[in-house]
Amino acid sequence: EDQVTQSPEALRLQEGESSSLNCSYTVSGLRGLFWYRQDPGKGPEFLFTLYSAGEEKEKERLKATLTKKESFLHITAPKPEDSATYLCAVQAIGSSNTGKLIFGQGTTLQVKP
Amino acid sequence: DAGVTQSPTHLIKTRGQQVTLRCSPKSGHDTVSWYQQALGQGPQFIFQYYEEEERQRGNFPDRFSGHQFPNYSSELNVNALLLGDSALYLCASSRGTAYSNQPQHFGDGTRLSIL
């Protein structure tokens, strides 16, 4: 069964303290892995798409990487405005999978000044 | 460029009632997916619409139904509401065929509370 697990569930950092969020996945075949940011009371905001192992994407203080079994979201020198829940989702290959996203439970990041 | 818009923002219903949620996709998008997000959890896929047809369905009962209109907007209907249906309902749109791996863009959701 296709599955996504994120760790840790919650992470507290001091401003400027770099860290990484993990997303482990098991799928029959990966069509794409997606990272989203979700603020309280809002919908998920798209950050990155990764399609193949070895691929990396960067945006400001965020960098996403992908291996055959997991993805990491690296946060360099975070600021309080980076506080949010980060969601990882995968899209699996298969005739019955027309594009549904399978989400992990998310990592809630709090960055203190 | 308007993003995905959903209405209403909040809704309170009682058990046994029926509800209709609405979604307008981002400009240029033709595929709409619906998700249910319980508090503290990741979104769960309900179903996806493309070319006015339901192309895939998640593990949700037949009480959950939907529709896509020629202008690509969509509705989610839930009948015989249960307390467990209380959640944030998210609509996401994307471009391309139903087999596309293009990113899905989400609206801010409808918060449904069942009393």
PDB file of C-alpha atoms in Angstrom:
ATOM      1  CA  GLU A   1       0.000   0.000   0.000  1.00  0.00           C
ATOM      2  CA  ASP A   2       1.255   3.464  -0.895  1.00  0.00           C
ATOM      3  CA  GLN A   3       2.260   5.344   2.238  1.00  0.00           C
ATOM      4  CA  VAL A   4       3.955   8.562   3.373  1.00  0.00           C
ATOM      5  CA  THR A   5       5.462   9.134   6.832  1.00  0.00           C
ATOM      6  CA  GLN A   6       6.871  12.444   8.027  1.00  0.00           C
ATOM      7  CA  SER A   7       9.183  13.070  10.958  1.00  0.00           C
ATOM      8  CA  PRO A   8       9.400  14.666  13.369  1.00  0.00           C
ATOM      9  CA  GLU A   9       5.754  15.520  14.064  1.00  0.00           C
ATOM     10  CA  ALA A  10       6.813  18.821  15.646  1.00  0.00           C
ATOM     11  CA  LEU A  11      10.049  20.788  15.601  1.00  0.00           C
ATOM     12  CA  ARG A  12      11.061  23.847  17.581  1.00  0.00           C
ATOM     13  CA  LEU A  13      14.042  25.872  16.400  1.00  0.00           C
ATOM     14  CA  GLN A  14      15.701  29.087  17.404  1.00  0.00           C
ATOM     15  CA  GLU A  15      15.968  31.701  14.696  1.00  0.00           C
ATOM     16  CA  GLY A  16      19.053  30.916  12.620  1.00  0.00           C
ATOM     17  CA  GLU A  17      19.226  27.264  13.744  1.00  0.00           C
ATOM     18  CA  SER A  18      19.254  25.116  10.581  1.00  0.00           C
ATOM     19  CA  SER A  19      17.552  21.700  10.475  1.00  0.00           C
ATOM     20  CA  SER A  20      15.895  19.122   8.200  1.00  0.00           C
ATOM     21  CA  LEU A  21      12.440  17.589   7.909  1.00  0.00           C
ATOM     22  CA  ASN A  22      12.090  14.007   6.692  1.00  0.00           C
ATOM     23  CA  CYS A  23       9.515  12.416   4.405  1.00  0.00           C
ATOM     24  CA  SER A  24       9.712   8.637   3.919  1.00  0.00           C
ATOM     25  CA  TYR A  25       7.542   7.055   1.256  1.00  0.00           C
ATOM     26  CA  THR A  26       6.634   3.650  -0.134  1.00  0.00           C
ATOM     27  CA  VAL A  27       4.975   3.561  -3.549  1.00  0.00           C
ATOM     28  CA  SER A  28       4.903   1.059  -6.387  1.00  0.00           C
ATOM     29  CA  GLY A  29       6.308   3.741  -8.659  1.00  0.00           C
ATOM     30  CA  LEU A  30       6.836   7.452  -8.086  1.00  0.00           C
ATOM     31  CA  ARG A  31       5.294   9.941 -10.477  1.00  0.00           C
ATOM     32  CA  GLY A  32       6.174  12.926  -8.299  1.00  0.00           C
ATOM     33  CA  LEU A  33       6.841  14.092  -4.739  1.00  0.00           C
ATOM     34  CA  PHE A  34       5.427  17.413  -3.599  1.00  0.00           C
ATOM     35  CA  TRP A  35       6.175  19.692  -0.655  1.00  0.00           C
ATOM     36  CA  TYR A  36       3.562  22.105   0.655  1.00  0.00           C
ATOM     37  CA  ARG A  37       3.469  24.682   3.426  1.00  0.00           C
ATOM     38  CA  GLN A  38       0.241  25.164   5.388  1.00  0.00           C
ATOM     39  CA  ASP A  39      -0.455  28.094   7.700  1.00  0.00           C
ATOM     40  CA  PRO A  40      -3.221  27.833  10.334  1.00  0.00           C
ATOM     41  CA  GLY A  41      -6.681  28.236   8.793  1.00  0.00           C
ATOM     42  CA  LYS A  42      -5.291  28.197   5.249  1.00  0.00           C
ATOM     43  CA  GLY A  43      -4.953  25.690   2.454  1.00  0.00           C
ATOM     44  CA  PRO A  44      -1.618  24.079   1.538  1.00  0.00           C
ATOM     45  CA  GLU A  45       0.697  26.333  -0.475  1.00  0.00           C
ATOM     46  CA  PHE A  46       2.782  24.607  -3.142  1.00  0.00           C
ATOM     47  CA  LEU A  47       6.550  24.753  -2.621  1.00  0.00           C
ATOM     48  CA  PHE A  48       8.368  22.129  -4.724  1.00  0.00           C
ATOM     49  CA  THR A  49       7.951  19.158  -7.040  1.00  0.00           C
ATOM     50  CA  LEU A  50      10.646  16.459  -7.291  1.00  0.00           C
ATOM     51  CA  TYR A  51      10.406  13.749  -9.928  1.00  0.00           C
ATOM     52  CA  SER A  52      13.519  11.567  -9.727  1.00  0.00           C
ATOM     53  CA  ALA A  53      16.172  10.483  -7.231  1.00  0.00           C
ATOM     54  CA  GLY A  54      19.042  12.944  -6.995  1.00  0.00           C
ATOM     55  CA  GLU A  55      16.924  15.932  -7.898  1.00  0.00           C
ATOM     56  CA  GLU A  56      17.152  19.087  -5.755  1.00  0.00           C
ATOM     57  CA  LYS A  57      15.068  22.271  -5.681  1.00  0.00           C
ATOM     58  CA  GLU A  58      15.725  25.510  -3.763  1.00  0.00           C
ATOM     59  CA  LYS A  59      13.642  28.507  -2.783  1.00  0.00           C
ATOM     60  CA  GLU A  60      14.990  31.148  -0.410  1.00  0.00           C
ATOM     61  CA  ARG A  61      15.904  29.329   2.839  1.00  0.00           C
ATOM     62  CA  LEU A  62      14.364  26.013   1.735  1.00  0.00           C
ATOM     63  CA  LYS A  63      15.996  23.171  -0.168  1.00  0.00           C
ATOM     64  CA  ALA A  64      14.281  19.908  -1.048  1.00  0.00           C
ATOM     65  CA  THR A  65      16.124  16.722  -1.986  1.00  0.00           C
ATOM     66  CA  LEU A  66      14.945  13.288  -3.137  1.00  0.00           C
ATOM     67  CA  THR A  67      16.247   9.717  -2.870  1.00  0.00           C
ATOM     68  CA  LYS A  68      14.515   6.479  -3.850  1.00  0.00           C
ATOM     69  CA  LYS A  69      12.956   6.125  -0.399  1.00  0.00           C
ATOM     70  CA  GLU A  70      12.783   9.568   1.163  1.00  0.00           C
ATOM     71  CA  SER A  71      12.872  13.303   0.730  1.00  0.00           C
ATOM     72  CA  PHE A  72      14.347  15.971   2.950  1.00  0.00           C
ATOM     73  CA  LEU A  73      13.339  19.584   3.347  1.00  0.00           C
ATOM     74  CA  HIS A  74      16.362  21.487   4.596  1.00  0.00           C
ATOM     75  CA  ILE A  75      15.751  24.835   6.276  1.00  0.00           C
ATOM     76  CA  THR A  76      18.801  27.081   6.470  1.00  0.00           C
ATOM     77  CA  ALA A  77      18.920  29.915   9.030  1.00  0.00           C
ATOM     78  CA  PRO A  78      15.134  29.902   9.571  1.00  0.00           C
ATOM     79  CA  LYS A  79      13.158  32.977  10.529  1.00  0.00           C
ATOM     80  CA  PRO A  80       9.956  33.184  12.627  1.00  0.00           C
ATOM     81  CA  GLU A  81       7.926  33.627   9.424  1.00  0.00           C
ATOM     82  CA  ASP A  82       8.976  30.108   8.392  1.00  0.00           C
ATOM     83  CA  SER A  83       6.768  28.757  11.197  1.00  0.00           C
ATOM     84  CA  ALA A  84       4.077  26.568   9.614  1.00  0.00           C
ATOM     85  CA  THR A  85       3.108  22.952   8.997  1.00  0.00           C
ATOM     86  CA  TYR A  86       5.065  21.373   6.153  1.00  0.00           C
ATOM     87  CA  LEU A  87       3.295  18.628   4.225  1.00  0.00           C
ATOM     88  CA  CYS A  88       4.841  16.029   1.961  1.00  0.00           C
ATOM     89  CA  ALA A  89       2.746  14.220  -0.657  1.00  0.00           C
ATOM     90  CA  VAL A  90       3.427  11.630  -3.342  1.00  0.00           C
ATOM     91  CA  GLN A  91       1.720  10.794  -6.594  1.00  0.00           C
ATOM     92  CA  ALA A  92       2.039   7.158  -7.624  1.00  0.00           C
ATOM     93  CA  ILE A  93       2.298   5.608 -11.063  1.00  0.00           C
ATOM     94  CA  GLY A  94      -0.445   3.186 -12.037  1.00  0.00           C
ATOM     95  CA  SER A  95      -3.536   2.970 -14.212  1.00  0.00           C
ATOM     96  CA  SER A  96      -5.746   3.485 -11.178  1.00  0.00           C
ATOM     97  CA  ASN A  97      -3.792   6.491  -9.986  1.00  0.00           C
ATOM     98  CA  THR A  98      -4.932   9.401 -12.081  1.00  0.00           C
ATOM     99  CA  GLY A  99      -3.326  12.025  -9.936  1.00  0.00           C
ATOM    100  CA  LYS A 100      -4.409  11.687  -6.339  1.00  0.00           C
ATOM    101  CA  LEU A 101      -1.941  12.946  -3.765  1.00  0.00           C
ATOM    102  CA  ILE A 102      -1.107  10.760  -0.772  1.00  0.00           C
ATOM    103  CA  PHE A 103      -0.123  13.014   2.125  1.00  0.00           C
ATOM    104  CA  GLY A 104       1.908  12.504   5.244  1.00  0.00           C
ATOM    105  CA  GLN A 105       0.608  13.866   8.533  1.00  0.00           C
ATOM    106  CA  GLY A 106       2.889  16.886   8.362  1.00  0.00           C
ATOM    107  CA  THR A 107       5.652  18.428  10.469  1.00  0.00           C
ATOM    108  CA  THR A 108       4.731  21.502  12.496  1.00  0.00           C
ATOM    109  CA  LEU A 109       7.683  23.871  12.645  1.00  0.00           C
ATOM    110  CA  GLN A 110       7.955  26.662  15.203  1.00  0.00           C
ATOM    111  CA  VAL A 111      10.839  29.141  14.886  1.00  0.00           C
ATOM    112  CA  LYS A 112      11.413  31.336  17.923  1.00  0.00           C
ATOM    113  CA  PRO A 113      13.131  34.744  17.673  1.00  0.00           C
TER     114      PRO A 113
ATOM    115  CA  ASP B   1      -4.371  35.900 -11.468  1.00  0.00           C
ATOM    116  CA  ALA B   2      -7.018  34.447  -9.157  1.00  0.00           C
ATOM    117  CA  GLY B   3      -6.094  31.281  -7.379  1.00  0.00           C
ATOM    118  CA  VAL B   4      -8.440  28.503  -6.304  1.00  0.00           C
ATOM    119  CA  THR B   5     -11.521  29.923  -4.596  1.00  0.00           C
ATOM    120  CA  GLN B   6     -13.877  28.000  -2.338  1.00  0.00           C
ATOM    121  CA  SER B   7     -17.219  28.872  -0.791  1.00  0.00           C
ATOM    122  CA  PRO B   8     -18.483  29.101   1.820  1.00  0.00           C
ATOM    123  CA  THR B   9     -15.567  29.637   4.192  1.00  0.00           C
ATOM    124  CA  HIS B  10     -17.344  28.164   7.195  1.00  0.00           C
ATOM    125  CA  LEU B  11     -20.479  26.087   7.560  1.00  0.00           C
ATOM    126  CA  ILE B  12     -22.348  24.642  10.528  1.00  0.00           C
ATOM    127  CA  LYS B  13     -24.796  21.786   9.992  1.00  0.00           C
ATOM    128  CA  THR B  14     -26.569  19.206  12.115  1.00  0.00           C
ATOM    129  CA  ARG B  15     -26.451  15.432  11.783  1.00  0.00           C
ATOM    130  CA  GLY B  16     -28.509  14.044   8.923  1.00  0.00           C
ATOM    131  CA  GLN B  17     -28.472  17.241   6.886  1.00  0.00           C
ATOM    132  CA  GLN B  18     -26.993  17.661   3.425  1.00  0.00           C
ATOM    133  CA  VAL B  19     -24.320  20.154   2.328  1.00  0.00           C
ATOM    134  CA  THR B  20     -22.911  21.498  -0.951  1.00  0.00           C
ATOM    135  CA  LEU B  21     -19.441  23.014  -1.178  1.00  0.00           C
ATOM    136  CA  ARG B  22     -18.211  24.953  -4.197  1.00  0.00           C
ATOM    137  CA  CYS B  23     -14.872  25.434  -5.903  1.00  0.00           C
ATOM    138  CA  SER B  24     -13.569  27.571  -8.756  1.00  0.00           C
ATOM    139  CA  PRO B  25     -10.220  26.385 -10.108  1.00  0.00           C
ATOM    140  CA  LYS B  26      -7.210  28.532 -10.850  1.00  0.00           C
ATOM    141  CA  SER B  27      -7.287  30.176 -14.258  1.00  0.00           C
ATOM    142  CA  GLY B  28      -6.046  27.763 -16.924  1.00  0.00           C
ATOM    143  CA  HIS B  29      -6.649  24.659 -14.806  1.00  0.00           C
ATOM    144  CA  ASP B  30      -9.105  21.980 -15.908  1.00  0.00           C
ATOM    145  CA  THR B  31      -8.762  19.254 -13.247  1.00  0.00           C
ATOM    146  CA  VAL B  32     -10.302  19.511  -9.787  1.00  0.00           C
ATOM    147  CA  SER B  33      -9.618  17.276  -6.797  1.00  0.00           C
ATOM    148  CA  TRP B  34     -11.296  17.292  -3.393  1.00  0.00           C
ATOM    149  CA  TYR B  35      -9.644  16.423  -0.076  1.00  0.00           C
ATOM    150  CA  GLN B  36     -10.804  16.109   3.525  1.00  0.00           C
ATOM    151  CA  GLN B  37      -8.439  17.260   6.266  1.00  0.00           C
ATOM    152  CA  ALA B  38      -9.142  16.366   9.875  1.00  0.00           C
ATOM    153  CA  LEU B  39      -7.511  18.429  12.612  1.00  0.00           C
ATOM    154  CA  GLY B  40      -3.816  17.619  12.941  1.00  0.00           C
ATOM    155  CA  GLN B  41      -3.805  15.271   9.937  1.00  0.00           C
ATOM    156  CA  GLY B  42      -2.747  15.448   6.319  1.00  0.00           C
ATOM    157  CA  PRO B  43      -5.422  15.822   3.626  1.00  0.00           C
ATOM    158  CA  GLN B  44      -7.207  12.637   2.482  1.00  0.00           C
ATOM    159  CA  PHE B  45      -8.209  12.284  -1.173  1.00  0.00           C
ATOM    160  CA  ILE B  46     -11.951  12.140  -1.837  1.00  0.00           C
ATOM    161  CA  PHE B  47     -12.198  12.226  -5.655  1.00  0.00           C
ATOM    162  CA  GLN B  48     -10.969  13.938  -8.794  1.00  0.00           C
ATOM    163  CA  TYR B  49     -12.876  15.404 -11.745  1.00  0.00           C
ATOM    164  CA  TYR B  50     -11.642  15.910 -15.282  1.00  0.00           C
ATOM    165  CA  GLU B  51     -13.733  16.643 -18.367  1.00  0.00           C
ATOM    166  CA  GLU B  52     -16.844  16.643 -16.152  1.00  0.00           C
ATOM    167  CA  GLU B  53     -16.295  13.023 -15.109  1.00  0.00           C
ATOM    168  CA  GLU B  54     -15.155  11.465 -11.847  1.00  0.00           C
ATOM    169  CA  ARG B  55     -11.795   9.943 -12.764  1.00  0.00           C
ATOM    170  CA  GLN B  56     -10.712   8.505  -9.434  1.00  0.00           C
ATOM    171  CA  ARG B  57     -12.205   8.040  -6.002  1.00  0.00           C
ATOM    172  CA  GLY B  58     -10.660   7.573  -2.575  1.00  0.00           C
ATOM    173  CA  ASN B  59     -12.034   5.519   0.331  1.00  0.00           C
ATOM    174  CA  PHE B  60     -15.129   7.599   0.967  1.00  0.00           C
ATOM    175  CA  PRO B  61     -18.739   6.344   1.062  1.00  0.00           C
ATOM    176  CA  ASP B  62     -21.342   7.116  -1.578  1.00  0.00           C
ATOM    177  CA  ARG B  63     -22.697   9.876   0.678  1.00  0.00           C
ATOM    178  CA  PHE B  64     -19.913  11.930  -0.859  1.00  0.00           C
ATOM    179  CA  SER B  65     -20.633  12.926  -4.440  1.00  0.00           C
ATOM    180  CA  GLY B  66     -19.490  15.626  -6.796  1.00  0.00           C
ATOM    181  CA  HIS B  67     -19.905  17.368 -10.061  1.00  0.00           C
ATOM    182  CA  GLN B  68     -17.781  19.352 -12.497  1.00  0.00           C
ATOM    183  CA  PHE B  69     -19.301  21.977 -14.753  1.00  0.00           C
ATOM    184  CA  PRO B  70     -18.283  22.970 -18.321  1.00  0.00           C
ATOM    185  CA  ASN B  71     -16.395  25.996 -16.915  1.00  0.00           C
ATOM    186  CA  TYR B  72     -14.308  23.538 -14.800  1.00  0.00           C
ATOM    187  CA  SER B  73     -15.810  24.662 -11.478  1.00  0.00           C
ATOM    188  CA  SER B  74     -16.884  21.900  -9.146  1.00  0.00           C
ATOM    189  CA  GLU B  75     -19.207  21.002  -6.297  1.00  0.00           C
ATOM    190  CA  LEU B  76     -18.845  18.526  -3.449  1.00  0.00           C
ATOM    191  CA  ASN B  77     -22.068  17.181  -1.951  1.00  0.00           C
ATOM    192  CA  VAL B  78     -22.297  15.281   1.307  1.00  0.00           C
ATOM    193  CA  ASN B  79     -25.590  13.635   2.338  1.00  0.00           C
ATOM    194  CA  ALA B  80     -26.744  12.330   5.717  1.00  0.00           C
ATOM    195  CA  LEU B  81     -24.028  14.206   7.593  1.00  0.00           C
ATOM    196  CA  LEU B  82     -22.305  12.479  10.509  1.00  0.00           C
ATOM    197  CA  LEU B  83     -20.344  14.006  13.361  1.00  0.00           C
ATOM    198  CA  GLY B  84     -17.210  12.478  11.838  1.00  0.00           C
ATOM    199  CA  ASP B  85     -17.669  14.568   8.703  1.00  0.00           C
ATOM    200  CA  SER B  86     -16.487  17.640  10.618  1.00  0.00           C
ATOM    201  CA  ALA B  87     -13.284  18.697   8.864  1.00  0.00           C
ATOM    202  CA  LEU B  88     -11.637  21.179   6.517  1.00  0.00           C
ATOM    203  CA  TYR B  89     -12.637  20.388   2.927  1.00  0.00           C
ATOM    204  CA  LEU B  90     -10.010  21.406   0.416  1.00  0.00           C
ATOM    205  CA  CYS B  91     -10.315  21.831  -3.315  1.00  0.00           C
ATOM    206  CA  ALA B  92      -7.215  21.602  -5.514  1.00  0.00           C
ATOM    207  CA  SER B  93      -6.840  22.332  -9.202  1.00  0.00           C
ATOM    208  CA  SER B  94      -4.208  21.417 -11.753  1.00  0.00           C
ATOM    209  CA  ARG B  95      -3.603  21.564 -15.478  1.00  0.00           C
ATOM    210  CA  GLY B  96      -3.367  18.801 -17.995  1.00  0.00           C
ATOM    211  CA  THR B  97      -4.868  15.372 -18.368  1.00  0.00           C
ATOM    212  CA  ALA B  98      -5.997  13.399 -15.364  1.00  0.00           C
ATOM    213  CA  TYR B  99      -2.669  11.532 -15.553  1.00  0.00           C
ATOM    214  CA  SER B 100      -0.621  14.677 -15.287  1.00  0.00           C
ATOM    215  CA  ASN B 101       1.974  15.054 -12.562  1.00  0.00           C
ATOM    216  CA  GLN B 102       1.675  18.816 -12.534  1.00  0.00           C
ATOM    217  CA  PRO B 103       1.401  20.300  -9.033  1.00  0.00           C
ATOM    218  CA  GLN B 104      -2.032  20.756  -7.545  1.00  0.00           C
ATOM    219  CA  HIS B 105      -2.860  24.195  -6.157  1.00  0.00           C
ATOM    220  CA  PHE B 106      -5.177  24.416  -3.171  1.00  0.00           C
ATOM    221  CA  GLY B 107      -7.845  26.807  -2.020  1.00  0.00           C
ATOM    222  CA  ASP B 108      -8.196  27.813   1.626  1.00  0.00           C
ATOM    223  CA  GLY B 109     -10.965  25.316   2.183  1.00  0.00           C
ATOM    224  CA  THR B 110     -14.403  25.164   3.749  1.00  0.00           C
ATOM    225  CA  ARG B 111     -14.477  24.481   7.483  1.00  0.00           C
ATOM    226  CA  LEU B 112     -17.512  22.197   8.066  1.00  0.00           C
ATOM    227  CA  SER B 113     -18.742  21.667  11.609  1.00  0.00           C
ATOM    228  CA  ILE B 114     -21.437  19.101  12.393  1.00  0.00           C
ATOM    229  CA  LEU B 115     -23.430  19.525  15.601  1.00  0.00           C
TER     230      LEU B 115
END
